[in-house]
XYZ file of C-alpha atoms in Angstrom:
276
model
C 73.783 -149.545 -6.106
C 73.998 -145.923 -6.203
C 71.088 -144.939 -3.919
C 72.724 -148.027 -1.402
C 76.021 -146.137 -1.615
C 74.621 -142.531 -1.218
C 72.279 -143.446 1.775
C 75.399 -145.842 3.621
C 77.719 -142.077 3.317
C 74.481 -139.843 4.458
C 73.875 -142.173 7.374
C 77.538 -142.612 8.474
C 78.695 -138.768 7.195
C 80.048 -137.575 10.626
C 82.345 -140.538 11.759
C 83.331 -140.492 7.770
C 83.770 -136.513 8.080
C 85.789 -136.951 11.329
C 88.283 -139.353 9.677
C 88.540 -137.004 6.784
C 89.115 -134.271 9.044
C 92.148 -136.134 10.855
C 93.779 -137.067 7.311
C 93.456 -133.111 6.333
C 95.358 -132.392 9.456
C 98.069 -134.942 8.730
C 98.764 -133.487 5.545
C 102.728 -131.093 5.099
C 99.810 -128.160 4.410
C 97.473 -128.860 7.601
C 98.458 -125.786 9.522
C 96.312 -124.367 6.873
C 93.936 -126.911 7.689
C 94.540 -126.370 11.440
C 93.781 -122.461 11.604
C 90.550 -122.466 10.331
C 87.716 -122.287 13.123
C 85.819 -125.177 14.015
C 82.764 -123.773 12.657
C 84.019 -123.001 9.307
C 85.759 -127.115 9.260
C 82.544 -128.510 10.235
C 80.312 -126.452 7.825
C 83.010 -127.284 4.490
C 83.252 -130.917 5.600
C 79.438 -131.379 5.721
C 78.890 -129.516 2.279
C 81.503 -131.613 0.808
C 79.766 -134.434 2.272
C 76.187 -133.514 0.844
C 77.825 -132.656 -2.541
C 78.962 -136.277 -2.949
C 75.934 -137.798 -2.037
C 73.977 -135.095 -4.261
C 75.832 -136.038 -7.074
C 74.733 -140.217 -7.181
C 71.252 -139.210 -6.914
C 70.572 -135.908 -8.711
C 70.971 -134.855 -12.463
C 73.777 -133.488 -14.227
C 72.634 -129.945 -14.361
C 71.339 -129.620 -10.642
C 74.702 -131.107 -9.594
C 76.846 -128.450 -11.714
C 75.080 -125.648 -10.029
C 76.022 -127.089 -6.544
C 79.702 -127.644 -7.680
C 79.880 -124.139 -8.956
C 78.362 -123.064 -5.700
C 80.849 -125.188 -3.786
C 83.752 -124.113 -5.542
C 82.859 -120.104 -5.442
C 83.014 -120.721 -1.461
C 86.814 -122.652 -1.582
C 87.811 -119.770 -3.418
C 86.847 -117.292 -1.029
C 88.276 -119.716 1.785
C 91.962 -119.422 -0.398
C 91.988 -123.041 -0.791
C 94.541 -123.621 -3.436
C 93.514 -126.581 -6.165
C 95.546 -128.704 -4.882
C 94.803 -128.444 -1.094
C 90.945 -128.548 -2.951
C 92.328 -131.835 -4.792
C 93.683 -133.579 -1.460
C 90.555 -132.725 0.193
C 88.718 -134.999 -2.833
C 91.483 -137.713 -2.381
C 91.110 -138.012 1.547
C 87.109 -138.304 1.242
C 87.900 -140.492 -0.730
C 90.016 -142.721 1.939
C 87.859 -141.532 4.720
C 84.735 -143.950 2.885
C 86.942 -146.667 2.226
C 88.324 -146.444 6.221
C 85.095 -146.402 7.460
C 83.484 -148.830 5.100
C 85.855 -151.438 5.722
C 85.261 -150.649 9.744
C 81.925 -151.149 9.933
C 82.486 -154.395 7.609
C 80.242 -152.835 5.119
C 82.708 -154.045 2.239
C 83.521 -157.590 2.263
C 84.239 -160.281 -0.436
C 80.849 -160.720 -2.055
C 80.885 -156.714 -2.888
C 84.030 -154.886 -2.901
C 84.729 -155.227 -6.041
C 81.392 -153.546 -7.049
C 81.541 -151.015 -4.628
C 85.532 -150.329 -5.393
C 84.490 -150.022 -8.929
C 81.249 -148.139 -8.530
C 83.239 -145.549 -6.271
C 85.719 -144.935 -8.589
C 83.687 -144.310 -11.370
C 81.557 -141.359 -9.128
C 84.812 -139.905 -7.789
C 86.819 -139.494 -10.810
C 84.216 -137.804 -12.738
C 83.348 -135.560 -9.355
C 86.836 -134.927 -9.150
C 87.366 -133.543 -12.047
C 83.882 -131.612 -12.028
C 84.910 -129.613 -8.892
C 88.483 -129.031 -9.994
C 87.570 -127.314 -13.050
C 84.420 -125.805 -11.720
C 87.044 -124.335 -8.831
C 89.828 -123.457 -11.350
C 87.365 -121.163 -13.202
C 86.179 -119.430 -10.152
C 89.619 -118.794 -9.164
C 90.291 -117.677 -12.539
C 87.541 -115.862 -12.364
C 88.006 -113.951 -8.332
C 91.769 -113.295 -9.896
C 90.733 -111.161 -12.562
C 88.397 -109.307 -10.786
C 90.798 -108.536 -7.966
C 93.318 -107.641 -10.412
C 90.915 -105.592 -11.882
C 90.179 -103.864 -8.760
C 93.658 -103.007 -8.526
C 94.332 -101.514 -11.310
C 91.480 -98.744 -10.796
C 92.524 -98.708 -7.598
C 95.992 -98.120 -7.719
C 96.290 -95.952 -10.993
C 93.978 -92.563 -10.143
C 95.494 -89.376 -9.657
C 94.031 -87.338 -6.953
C 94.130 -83.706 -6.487
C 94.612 -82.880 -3.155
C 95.824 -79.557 -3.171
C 95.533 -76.930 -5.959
C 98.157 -77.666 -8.669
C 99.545 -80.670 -6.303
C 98.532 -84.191 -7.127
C 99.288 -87.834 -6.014
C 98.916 -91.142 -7.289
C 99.632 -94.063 -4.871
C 100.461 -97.337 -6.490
C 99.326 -100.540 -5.015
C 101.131 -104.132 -5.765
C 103.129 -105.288 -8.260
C 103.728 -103.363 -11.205
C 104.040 -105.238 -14.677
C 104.392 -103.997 -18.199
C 100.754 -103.797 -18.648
C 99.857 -102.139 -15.268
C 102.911 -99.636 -16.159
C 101.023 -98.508 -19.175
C 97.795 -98.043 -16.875
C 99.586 -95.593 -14.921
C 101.614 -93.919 -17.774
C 97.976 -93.188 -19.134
C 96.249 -92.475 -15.946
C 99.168 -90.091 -14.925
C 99.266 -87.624 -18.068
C 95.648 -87.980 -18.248
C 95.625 -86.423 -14.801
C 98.576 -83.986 -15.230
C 96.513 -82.538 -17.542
C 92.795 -82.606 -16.500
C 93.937 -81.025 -12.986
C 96.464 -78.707 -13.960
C 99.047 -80.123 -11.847
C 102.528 -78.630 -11.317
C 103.910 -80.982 -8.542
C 102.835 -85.428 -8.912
C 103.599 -87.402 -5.842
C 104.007 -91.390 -6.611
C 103.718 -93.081 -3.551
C 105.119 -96.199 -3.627
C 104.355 -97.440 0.060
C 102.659 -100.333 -1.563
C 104.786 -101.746 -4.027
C 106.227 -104.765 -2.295
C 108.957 -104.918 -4.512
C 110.944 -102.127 -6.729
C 113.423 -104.137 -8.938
C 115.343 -102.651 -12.400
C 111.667 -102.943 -14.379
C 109.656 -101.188 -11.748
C 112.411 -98.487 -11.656
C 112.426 -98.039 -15.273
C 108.728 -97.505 -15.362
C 109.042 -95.000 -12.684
C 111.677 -93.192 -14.698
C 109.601 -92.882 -17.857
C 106.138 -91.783 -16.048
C 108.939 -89.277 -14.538
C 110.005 -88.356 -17.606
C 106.548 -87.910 -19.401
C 105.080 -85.793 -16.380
C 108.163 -83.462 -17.267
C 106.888 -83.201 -20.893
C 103.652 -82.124 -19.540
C 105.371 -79.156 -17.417
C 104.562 -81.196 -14.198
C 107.495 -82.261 -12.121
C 107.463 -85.719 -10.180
C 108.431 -86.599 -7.310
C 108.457 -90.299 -5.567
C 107.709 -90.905 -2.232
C 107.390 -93.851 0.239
C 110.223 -95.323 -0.446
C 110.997 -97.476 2.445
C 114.429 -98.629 4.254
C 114.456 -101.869 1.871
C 113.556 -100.376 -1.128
C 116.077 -97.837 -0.907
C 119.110 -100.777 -0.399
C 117.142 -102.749 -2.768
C 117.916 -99.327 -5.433
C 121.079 -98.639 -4.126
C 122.000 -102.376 -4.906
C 121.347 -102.295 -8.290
C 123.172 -99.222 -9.398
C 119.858 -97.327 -10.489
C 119.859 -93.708 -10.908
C 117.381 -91.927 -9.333
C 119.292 -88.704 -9.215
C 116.428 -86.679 -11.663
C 113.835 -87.476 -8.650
C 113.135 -85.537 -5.229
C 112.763 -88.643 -3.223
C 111.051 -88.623 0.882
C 110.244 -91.402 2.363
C 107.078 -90.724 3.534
C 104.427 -89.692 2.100
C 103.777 -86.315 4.287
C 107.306 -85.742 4.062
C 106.807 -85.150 0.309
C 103.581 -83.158 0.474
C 105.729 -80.201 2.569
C 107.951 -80.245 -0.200
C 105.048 -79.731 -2.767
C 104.130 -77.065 -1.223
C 107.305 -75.250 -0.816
C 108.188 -76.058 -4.693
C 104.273 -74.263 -5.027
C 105.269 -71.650 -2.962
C 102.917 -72.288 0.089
C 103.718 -73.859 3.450
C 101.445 -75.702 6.223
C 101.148 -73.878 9.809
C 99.355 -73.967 13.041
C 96.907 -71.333 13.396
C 96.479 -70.082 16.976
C 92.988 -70.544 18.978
C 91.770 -67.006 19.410
């Protein structure tokens, strides 16, 4: 029954693939769906395709490796789970559509094949959904990862001037990164002047703000001063808003804007040299 099944859906797997590509685009999410290119649409709804038919004639262990594989690429599509989960579900419908179509269910068999197609799917299902939910698991970290070394260096870029840009969100445990990072820095490069650049924090609410303050306040302890920078139109109604006090900082709101003020507090000054 299982080798009938998987050689009906490898024999009929493009009109079964173009139904399941017109329920996808039905769905509230489809513009998702709809903005991928043709090429990538066709090349996801055939390797879904093979994956189901791999899975009623291979073994357990050769079939993990292809759902791991499978899911690894989702993730790197941004398919959430549960765009992953109606895909499943209207492959699903697609082989029942096109079965009854072609009259290749009928009253002698359905049954069988109803219950023979439930028992692969549900199983499959829930192979590729927690095969996928690790990988994203897994591609989170790592970005997050990333982002953390990325956004929580100081760099030197002038003698006794240094700047640390910060890069996303900022939580409790990224704030310690950067407290650590920052005095760690202060130190090593014998900084007198620390620019935090904030173009990149999306948001700057009252916990962001008090971070800021105490990385402020520990560069001080160091003999460093601090000053923040990149602190766009929003961000500054966003501060204003909530009452906080930012009155200890030199604020610029750009980042070069903030580097000619290092260098005045350092006693040095940028100027145009003229072409002999």
């Amino acid at each position: 029954m299982n080798v009938t099944l998987a050689s009906y859906i490898r024999e009929n797997l493009n009109p079964i693939l173009e139904s399941w590509k017109q329920f996808m685009e039905e769905e509230e999410d489809g513009k998702f769906f709809q903005i991928m290119s043709d090429g990538m649409i066709d090349s996801t709804a055939h390797e879904l395709g093979e994956l189901m038919i791999f899975s009623l004639t291979e073994n357990d262990q050769e079939f993990a490796r292809k759902v791991e594989e499978f899911s690894v690429k989702m993730a790197r599509h941004g398919w959430s789970i549960s765009f992953v989960m109606k895909a499943l579900t209207n492959f699903t419908e697609a082989i029942y559509h096109h079965m009854g179509q072609t009259g290749f269910l009928n009253d002698n068999n359905s049954a069988n094949y109803i219950r023979l197609i439930n028992n692969w799917l549900t199983p499959l299902n829930h192979s590729i959904v927690e095969a996928y939910s690790k990988t994203w698991e897994r591609t989170v970290q790592l970005q997050k990862m990333a982002l953390q070394e990325l956004s929580a260096s100081l760099i030197p870029v002038f003698d006794k001037i240094s700047v640390m840009p910060l890069v996303g969100t900022i939580d409790t445990e990224r704030a310690k990164l950067i407290m650590e990072n920052l005095l760690q820095g202060v130190v090593k490069h014998r900084s007198e002047v620390v620019l935090l650049d904030i173009t990149g924090v999306p948001v700057v609410d009252t916990m962001v703000a008090h971070h800021i303050i105490q990385a402020a306040d520990a560069v001080r302890l160091v003999g460093a001063k601090c000053m923040l920078v990149g602190i766009r139109p929003e961000i500054a109604q966003t501060i204003v808003a909530l009452g906080i006090n930012l009155n200890d900082f030199t604020t610029t709101s750009t980042l070069q804007r903030g580097m000619e003020q290092a260098l005045a507090i350092t006693n040095r000054q940028i100027v145009e040299v003229e072409e002999q």
